[in-house]
CSV table of C-alpha atoms and ligand atoms in Angstrom, one decimal:
chain,number,residue,atom,x,y,z
A,1,MET,CA,47.7,107.3,47.2
A,2,LYS,CA,46.7,103.8,47.4
A,3,THR,CA,47.0,101.4,50.4
A,4,LEU,CA,49.4,98.5,49.5
A,5,ILE,CA,48.6,94.9,50.5
A,6,LEU,CA,51.7,93.1,51.2
A,7,PRO,CA,51.5,89.2,51.4
A,8,ALA,CA,53.4,88.1,54.4
A,9,SER,CA,54.9,85.2,52.3
A,10,ASP,CA,56.3,87.6,49.8
A,11,PRO,CA,60.1,88.0,50.3
A,12,ALA,CA,59.9,91.7,49.4
A,13,THR,CA,57.3,92.5,52.1
A,14,VAL,CA,59.6,93.0,55.1
A,15,SER,CA,61.9,95.5,53.4
A,16,GLN,CA,59.1,97.4,51.7
A,17,ALA,CA,57.2,97.7,55.0
A,18,ALA,CA,60.2,98.6,57.0
A,19,GLU,CA,60.9,101.5,54.5
A,20,ILE,CA,57.4,102.8,55.1
A,21,ILE,CA,57.9,102.5,58.9
A,22,ARG,CA,61.2,104.4,58.8
A,23,ALA,CA,59.7,107.1,56.6
A,24,GLY,CA,57.0,107.8,59.2
A,25,GLY,CA,54.2,106.0,57.6
A,26,LEU,CA,51.3,103.5,58.9
A,27,VAL,CA,51.5,99.9,58.4
A,28,ALA,CA,48.8,97.3,59.6
A,29,ILE,CA,50.8,94.4,60.9
A,30,PRO,CA,49.6,90.7,61.6
A,31,THR,CA,50.2,89.4,65.1
A,32,GLU,CA,49.1,86.2,66.8
A,33,THR,CA,46.5,88.2,68.8
A,34,VAL,CA,44.9,90.7,66.4
A,35,TYR,CA,46.1,93.0,63.6
A,36,GLY,CA,47.8,96.2,64.8
A,37,LEU,CA,48.0,99.5,63.2
A,38,GLY,CA,51.8,100.2,63.4
A,39,ALA,CA,54.2,103.2,63.2
A,40,ASN,CA,57.7,104.0,64.4
A,41,ALA,CA,57.1,104.2,68.2
A,42,MET,CA,60.1,106.7,68.5
A,43,ASP,CA,58.7,109.2,66.0
A,44,GLU,CA,56.0,111.6,67.5
A,45,GLU,CA,54.5,112.6,64.1
A,46,ALA,CA,54.3,109.0,63.0
A,47,VAL,CA,52.6,108.1,66.2
A,48,ALA,CA,50.2,111.0,65.8
A,49,LYS,CA,49.0,109.5,62.5
A,50,ILE,CA,47.9,106.3,64.4
A,51,PHE,CA,45.7,108.4,66.8
A,52,LEU,CA,44.2,110.3,63.8
A,53,ALA,CA,43.6,107.4,61.6
A,54,LYS,CA,41.9,105.3,64.4
A,55,GLY,CA,39.9,108.1,65.9
A,56,ARG,CA,41.6,107.2,69.2
A,57,PRO,CA,41.5,109.4,72.4
A,58,GLN,CA,44.9,111.0,73.0
A,59,ASP,CA,45.0,109.8,76.6
A,60,ASN,CA,45.0,106.2,75.6
A,61,PRO,CA,48.7,105.0,75.4
A,62,LEU,CA,50.1,102.6,72.8
A,63,ILE,CA,51.9,99.2,73.1
A,64,ILE,CA,55.3,99.3,71.7
A,65,HIS,CA,56.3,96.0,70.0
A,66,ILE,CA,59.9,94.7,70.1
A,67,SER,CA,61.7,91.7,68.3
A,68,CYS,CA,63.3,90.2,71.3
A,69,ALA,CA,63.4,90.5,75.1
A,70,GLU,CA,66.9,91.9,75.1
A,71,GLU,CA,65.5,95.1,73.6
A,72,LEU,CA,63.6,95.8,76.8
A,73,THR,CA,66.6,97.5,78.4
A,74,ARG,CA,66.5,100.2,75.5
A,75,TYR,CA,63.0,101.5,76.5
A,76,CYS,CA,62.6,100.5,80.1
A,77,HIS,CA,64.4,101.0,83.4
A,78,ASP,CA,64.2,99.3,86.8
A,79,ILE,CA,63.1,96.0,85.1
A,80,PRO,CA,62.2,93.4,87.8
A,81,GLU,CA,63.2,89.8,87.8
A,82,ALA,CA,59.5,88.8,87.2
A,83,ALA,CA,59.7,90.6,83.8
A,84,TRP,CA,62.8,88.4,82.7
A,85,LEU,CA,60.9,85.3,83.9
A,86,LEU,CA,57.8,86.2,81.9
A,87,ALA,CA,59.7,87.0,79.0
A,88,GLU,CA,61.7,83.8,79.0
A,89,ARG,CA,58.4,81.8,79.4
A,90,PHE,CA,55.9,83.6,77.2
A,91,TRP,CA,57.8,85.8,74.6
A,92,PRO,CA,57.5,85.9,71.8
A,93,GLY,CA,53.6,85.6,72.5
A,94,PRO,CA,50.4,87.3,73.5
A,95,LEU,CA,51.7,88.9,76.7
A,96,THR,CA,52.2,92.8,77.3
A,97,MET,CA,54.1,94.0,80.3
A,98,VAL,CA,53.9,97.4,81.7
A,99,LEU,CA,57.3,98.7,83.0
A,100,PRO,CA,58.9,102.1,83.9
A,101,VAL,CA,59.7,104.0,80.6
A,102,LYS,CA,63.0,105.7,79.7
A,103,PRO,CA,62.8,109.3,78.6
A,104,CYS,CA,63.7,108.3,75.0
A,105,VAL,CA,60.1,107.0,74.4
A,106,PRO,CA,58.0,110.0,73.2
A,107,LYS,CA,55.1,111.2,75.4
A,108,ARG,CA,52.7,110.8,72.5
A,109,THR,CA,53.4,107.0,72.5
A,110,THR,CA,52.9,106.6,76.3
A,111,ALA,CA,50.2,109.4,76.7
A,112,GLY,CA,52.6,111.1,79.1
A,113,LEU,CA,52.6,108.1,81.5
A,114,SER,CA,55.8,107.2,83.5
A,115,THR,CA,55.3,103.6,82.2
A,116,VAL,CA,55.2,101.9,78.9
A,117,ALA,CA,53.5,98.7,77.6
A,118,VAL,CA,55.7,96.4,75.8
A,119,ARG,CA,55.2,93.2,73.9
A,120,CYS,CA,57.1,90.8,71.6
A,121,PRO,CA,54.7,89.4,69.2
A,122,LYS,CA,55.0,85.7,68.0
A,123,THR,CA,54.2,86.4,64.2
A,124,GLN,CA,57.5,86.0,62.5
A,125,VAL,CA,57.1,88.6,59.7
A,126,THR,CA,56.2,91.3,62.2
A,127,ARG,CA,59.3,90.5,64.3
A,128,GLU,CA,61.4,90.6,61.1
A,129,LEU,CA,59.9,93.9,60.3
A,130,ILE,CA,60.8,95.4,63.7
A,131,ARG,CA,64.3,94.2,63.1
A,132,ALA,CA,64.5,95.5,59.7
A,133,ALA,CA,63.0,99.0,60.5
A,134,GLY,CA,65.5,99.2,63.5
A,135,VAL,CA,62.9,100.8,65.7
A,136,PRO,CA,60.1,99.6,68.1
A,137,ILE,CA,56.6,99.6,66.5
A,138,ALA,CA,53.8,101.2,68.3
A,139,ALA,CA,50.5,99.6,67.5
A,140,PRO,CA,47.0,99.5,68.9
A,141,SER,CA,44.6,97.0,67.6
A,142,ALA,CA,44.0,98.1,63.9
A,143,ASN,CA,40.2,98.6,64.3
A,144,LEU,CA,38.7,102.0,64.1
A,145,SER,CA,38.2,103.2,67.7
A,146,GLY,CA,35.2,101.6,69.6
A,147,LYS,CA,34.8,98.8,66.9
A,148,PRO,CA,35.6,95.0,67.2
A,149,SER,CA,39.3,94.4,66.8
A,150,THR,CA,40.6,93.2,63.5
A,151,THR,CA,41.6,89.7,63.1
A,152,THR,CA,42.1,89.4,59.3
A,153,ALA,CA,43.5,91.9,56.7
A,154,ALA,CA,40.1,92.1,55.2
A,155,HIS,CA,38.8,93.6,58.5
A,156,VAL,CA,41.5,96.1,58.3
A,157,LEU,CA,40.7,96.9,54.7
A,158,HIS,CA,36.9,97.2,55.7
A,159,ASP,CA,37.7,99.8,58.4
A,160,TYR,CA,40.3,102.0,56.4
A,161,GLY,CA,39.5,101.2,52.6
A,162,THR,CA,42.1,101.3,50.0
A,163,GLY,CA,42.3,105.0,49.5
A,164,GLY,CA,45.6,105.6,51.4
A,165,ARG,CA,44.4,106.3,54.9
A,166,ILE,CA,47.1,103.8,55.9
A,167,ASP,CA,50.1,103.2,53.7
A,168,ALA,CA,50.1,99.4,53.7
A,169,ILE,CA,48.6,96.1,55.2
A,170,ILE,CA,50.7,93.1,55.7
A,171,ASP,CA,48.4,90.0,55.1
A,172,GLY,CA,49.4,87.3,57.3
A,173,GLY,CA,46.1,85.5,57.3
A,174,PRO,CA,43.6,85.0,60.3
A,175,CYS,CA,45.1,85.7,63.8
A,176,GLU,CA,45.6,82.6,65.8
A,177,VAL,CA,44.5,83.8,69.2
A,178,GLY,CA,42.0,86.3,68.2
A,179,VAL,CA,41.9,88.3,71.2
A,180,GLU,CA,44.3,91.0,72.4
A,181,SER,CA,47.3,90.3,74.4
A,182,THR,CA,47.3,89.8,78.3
A,183,ILE,CA,48.6,92.9,79.9
A,184,VAL,CA,50.4,92.7,83.3
A,185,ASP,CA,51.6,95.8,85.2
A,186,LEU,CA,54.8,95.1,87.0
A,187,THR,CA,55.3,98.5,88.3
A,188,GLY,CA,53.3,98.0,91.6
A,189,GLU,CA,54.0,96.0,94.8
A,190,LYS,CA,52.4,92.9,93.2
A,191,PRO,CA,51.9,92.1,89.6
A,192,ARG,CA,48.5,93.1,88.4
A,193,LEU,CA,46.4,91.7,85.5
A,194,LEU,CA,45.1,94.8,83.5
A,195,ARG,CA,43.5,92.8,80.6
A,196,PRO,CA,43.0,89.0,80.2
A,197,GLY,CA,44.2,87.5,76.9
A,198,GLY,CA,46.0,84.6,75.3
A,199,ILE,CA,48.3,83.9,78.5
A,200,THR,CA,45.7,82.9,81.2
A,201,PRO,CA,45.7,84.1,84.8
A,202,GLU,CA,46.4,80.6,86.0
A,203,GLU,CA,49.6,80.5,83.8
A,204,LEU,CA,50.7,83.9,85.2
A,205,ARG,CA,50.1,82.8,88.8
A,206,ASP,CA,52.0,79.6,88.3
A,207,LEU,CA,55.1,81.5,87.3
A,208,LEU,CA,54.7,84.7,89.5
A,209,GLY,CA,53.1,83.0,92.7
A,210,GLU,CA,50.8,86.0,93.0
A,211,LEU,CA,48.7,88.2,90.8
A,212,GLU,CA,46.1,90.9,91.5
A,213,ILE,CA,43.2,91.3,89.2
A,214,ASP,CA,42.4,94.9,88.2
A,215,ARG,CA,38.8,95.9,88.8
A,216,ALA,CA,38.4,97.1,85.1
A,217,VAL,CA,38.8,93.4,84.1
A,218,LEU,CA,35.5,92.5,86.0
A,219,ALA,CA,33.2,95.4,85.9
A,220,GLN,CA,32.3,98.4,83.9
A,221,ILE,CA,34.4,101.5,84.6
A,222,SER,CA,32.8,104.9,84.4
A,223,ASP,CA,34.4,107.6,82.3
A,224,ASP,CA,35.7,109.7,85.1
A,225,THR,CA,37.5,106.9,87.1
A,226,VAL,CA,41.2,106.8,87.0
A,227,VAL,CA,42.3,103.4,85.7
A,228,ARG,CA,45.7,101.8,85.3
A,229,ALA,CA,45.0,100.8,81.6
A,230,PRO,CA,43.4,103.9,80.2
A,231,GLY,CA,41.9,102.0,77.3
A,232,MET,CA,39.9,99.8,79.7
A,233,LYS,CA,37.3,102.6,80.4
A,234,TYR,CA,36.3,103.1,76.8
A,235,LYS,CA,33.3,101.3,75.1
A,236,HIS,CA,34.8,98.6,73.1
A,237,TYR,CA,34.5,95.9,70.8
A,238,ALA,CA,31.0,96.8,70.2
A,239,PRO,CA,28.8,96.4,67.1
A,240,SER,CA,26.1,99.0,66.7
A,241,ALA,CA,23.4,96.7,68.1
A,242,GLU,CA,22.8,96.5,71.9
A,243,VAL,CA,24.4,93.3,73.2
A,244,TYR,CA,22.9,91.3,76.1
A,245,ILE,CA,24.7,88.3,77.8
A,246,VAL,CA,22.2,85.5,78.4
A,247,SER,CA,23.6,83.3,81.1
A,248,GLY,CA,22.4,79.8,82.2
A,249,SER,CA,22.1,76.6,80.5
A,250,SER,CA,21.8,76.3,76.8
A,251,GLU,CA,18.0,75.2,77.1
A,252,ALA,CA,17.1,78.1,79.5
A,253,ALA,CA,18.9,80.7,77.4
A,254,ALA,CA,17.1,79.5,74.3
A,255,ALA,CA,13.8,79.4,75.9
A,256,TYR,CA,14.3,82.9,77.1
A,257,VAL,CA,15.4,84.2,73.7
A,258,ARG,CA,12.4,82.5,72.0
A,259,ARG,CA,10.0,84.4,74.3
A,260,ARG,CA,11.5,87.6,73.3
A,261,PHE,CA,12.7,87.2,69.7
A,262,THR,CA,11.5,89.7,67.2
A,263,GLU,CA,12.7,91.2,63.9
A,264,GLY,CA,16.0,92.9,64.2
A,265,ASP,CA,17.3,90.5,66.9
A,266,ALA,CA,20.1,88.1,66.5
A,267,VAL,CA,21.9,85.4,68.5
A,268,LEU,CA,25.6,84.9,69.1
A,269,CYS,CA,26.2,81.4,70.4
A,270,PHE,CA,28.3,78.3,70.7
A,271,GLU,CA,28.2,76.0,67.6
A,272,GLU,CA,26.9,73.2,69.7
A,273,GLU,CA,23.8,75.5,70.5
A,274,LEU,CA,23.0,76.3,66.8
A,275,PRO,CA,20.1,73.7,66.6
A,276,LEU,CA,18.6,75.1,69.9
A,277,PHE,CA,18.4,78.7,68.6
A,278,ALA,CA,17.1,77.7,65.2
A,279,GLY,CA,14.7,80.4,63.8
A,280,CYS,CA,16.4,83.0,66.1
A,281,ASN,CA,18.9,84.3,63.6
A,282,PRO,CA,21.8,82.5,65.3
A,283,THR,CA,25.6,82.9,64.4
A,284,ALA,CA,28.2,80.5,66.1
A,285,TYR,CA,31.5,82.0,66.9
A,286,GLY,CA,33.3,78.8,67.8
A,287,LYS,CA,32.9,75.6,69.7
A,288,TYR,CA,32.2,75.6,73.5
A,289,GLY,CA,34.1,72.3,73.6
A,290,ASP,CA,37.1,73.9,72.1
A,291,MET,CA,37.6,77.3,73.8
A,292,LYS,CA,40.4,78.5,71.5
A,293,THR,CA,37.8,78.5,68.6
A,294,LEU,CA,35.7,80.9,70.6
A,295,SER,CA,38.7,83.4,71.0
A,296,ALA,CA,39.7,83.0,67.5
A,297,GLY,CA,36.2,83.6,66.2
A,298,LEU,CA,34.8,86.1,68.6
A,299,PHE,CA,35.7,89.4,66.7
A,300,ALA,CA,34.9,88.2,63.2
A,301,ALA,CA,31.5,87.2,64.5
A,302,LEU,CA,30.9,90.6,66.2
A,303,ARG,CA,31.8,92.2,63.0
A,304,GLU,CA,29.6,90.1,60.9
A,305,LEU,CA,26.6,91.1,63.1
A,306,ASP,CA,27.5,94.8,62.9
A,307,ARG,CA,24.8,95.4,60.3
A,308,PRO,CA,22.2,98.3,60.6
A,309,GLU,CA,19.2,95.8,60.5
A,310,ILE,CA,20.5,94.1,63.6
A,311,LYS,CA,19.3,96.1,66.8
A,312,THR,CA,19.7,93.6,69.5
A,313,ILE,CA,22.0,90.7,70.0
A,314,TYR,CA,21.7,87.8,72.5
A,315,ALA,CA,25.0,86.4,73.3
A,316,ARG,CA,26.2,83.3,75.0
A,317,CYS,CA,29.5,83.7,77.0
A,318,PRO,CA,31.8,81.1,78.5
A,319,GLU,CA,32.4,81.3,82.2
A,320,GLY,CA,35.6,80.5,84.2
A,321,GLY,CA,39.2,80.6,83.8
A,322,GLY,CA,41.7,80.0,81.1
A,323,ILE,CA,41.0,81.5,77.7
A,324,ALA,CA,37.3,81.8,78.7
A,325,CYS,CA,38.5,84.7,81.0
A,326,ALA,CA,39.6,86.8,78.0
A,327,VAL,CA,36.5,85.8,75.8
A,328,GLY,CA,34.1,86.5,78.6
A,329,ASN,CA,35.9,89.9,79.3
A,330,ARG,CA,35.5,91.0,75.6
A,331,LEU,CA,32.0,89.8,75.3
A,332,LYS,CA,31.0,91.6,78.6
A,333,LYS,CA,32.7,94.8,77.4
A,334,ALA,CA,30.7,94.6,74.1
A,335,ALA,CA,27.5,94.1,76.3
A,336,ALA,CA,28.5,97.0,78.5
A,337,PHE,CA,28.3,94.3,81.2
A,338,ARG,CA,24.6,93.7,80.8
A,339,VAL,CA,24.1,90.1,81.9
A,340,VAL,CA,20.5,88.5,82.0
A,341,ASP,CA,19.7,85.4,84.0
A,342,PRO,CA,17.1,83.4,82.2
A,343,GLU,CA,16.2,81.4,85.3
A,344,ALA,CA,15.2,84.6,87.0
A,345,ASP,CA,12.8,85.4,84.1
A,346,GLN,CA,10.4,82.5,83.6
B,401,TXA,O1,47.4,92.0,71.4
B,401,TXA,C1,47.5,93.4,71.5
B,401,TXA,O2,48.0,93.7,72.6
B,401,TXA,C2,47.3,94.2,70.3
B,401,TXA,C3,48.4,93.8,69.3
B,401,TXA,C4,48.3,94.9,68.2
B,401,TXA,O3,49.7,93.8,69.8
B,401,TXA,N1,47.4,95.5,70.7
B,401,TXA,C5,46.3,96.2,71.4
B,401,TXA,O4,46.5,97.6,71.5
B,401,TXA,O5,45.5,95.5,71.9
B,401,TXA,P1,45.4,98.6,72.1
B,401,TXA,O6,45.9,99.9,72.0
B,401,TXA,O7,44.2,98.2,71.3
B,401,TXA,O8,45.3,98.1,73.6
B,401,TXA,C6,46.3,98.4,74.4
B,401,TXA,C7,45.8,98.5,75.9
B,401,TXA,C8,45.0,99.9,76.1
B,401,TXA,O9,43.9,99.6,77.0
B,401,TXA,C9,45.9,100.9,76.8
B,401,TXA,O10,45.2,101.8,77.5
B,401,TXA,C10,46.8,99.9,77.5
B,401,TXA,O11,46.9,98.7,76.7
B,401,TXA,N2,48.0,100.6,77.8
B,401,TXA,C11,49.0,101.0,77.0
B,401,TXA,N3,50.0,101.5,77.6
B,401,TXA,C12,49.9,101.5,78.9
B,401,TXA,C13,50.5,101.7,80.1
B,401,TXA,N4,51.7,102.3,80.1
B,401,TXA,N5,49.9,101.5,81.4
B,401,TXA,C14,48.8,100.8,81.3
B,401,TXA,N6,48.0,100.5,80.2
B,401,TXA,C15,48.5,100.7,79.0
B,402,MG,MG1,42.1,98.0,71.0
């Protein structure tokens, strides 16, 4: 069986994809963050196919995607006021909320947790698909487990081929945000940020008044640690090369890389720095002066650098709040939190 490529603009796409979802198949869906690998969240067997296709550990729960905030009450109970406020402000959009789960949601979807992660994506074709299928769609990022997330239909094709490992891909063009959704856990005493994304910590604090930052956001978590978002402990987003973040000024970082550069090395930098890294195999992932281009371009650049001849990648990483928080988190995870300071190595 072949994998169908369904253009988002084709009027037949929604009904074709909805039929596949209802029949228990897998459809890669475009969202504003990254492409997801979708199946009927209420169908254990369909959900099992996601884990198999991705090579995903069974203890890593899935996000369920709904078409509007009102659907929250079907799958969650004890929904706090904060959830409705967040939904009103940021949905549809790149925000996922963790809430107490109703028993109707299969354990395979939630990995047996008492909570479920829920998101209403902005991309219209995907919300139409959820409505047409009449079920929530469980979808992790559509990359093979451990690889950088997929931000184009071509990335999804690259990971799964056309041979029918997944039933269809809806091609909605490149993802606008480019990093996965912000995850907020609303089941504790205080709202807690589990993963930074397109909705920034500042925006959340503005609305909620308070926000705890989970330690998995800031540091490497070892495999035996219990974490709130189980996915945060796994190696992520990584090309096969070793990635090192080189901090400091552009000039100091370029001097540091020049001293070390050998065959098999590559540089991942800001567009403004390309001339400084000339001769060191540089790839730019966006403009430092326009942070949104960094989030939009990060995964495509990491995928481009995922080539056997590249053994070491020196990466430049934005610091600070806003969207830089999410970009920095993904890059640091790709680098297993290895950060070198060029000023300390003259
Ligand atoms: O932008 C996104 O969120 C994309 C698109 C497709 O919507 N999806 C995505 O899914 O990034 P995934 O599976 O790659 O990442 C979901 C993360 C994982 O780290 C998982 O452990 C965590 O969410 N998660 C899922 N359910 C959870 C729960 N009940 N409590 C805490 N964390 C949860
Ligand atoms: Mg993922």
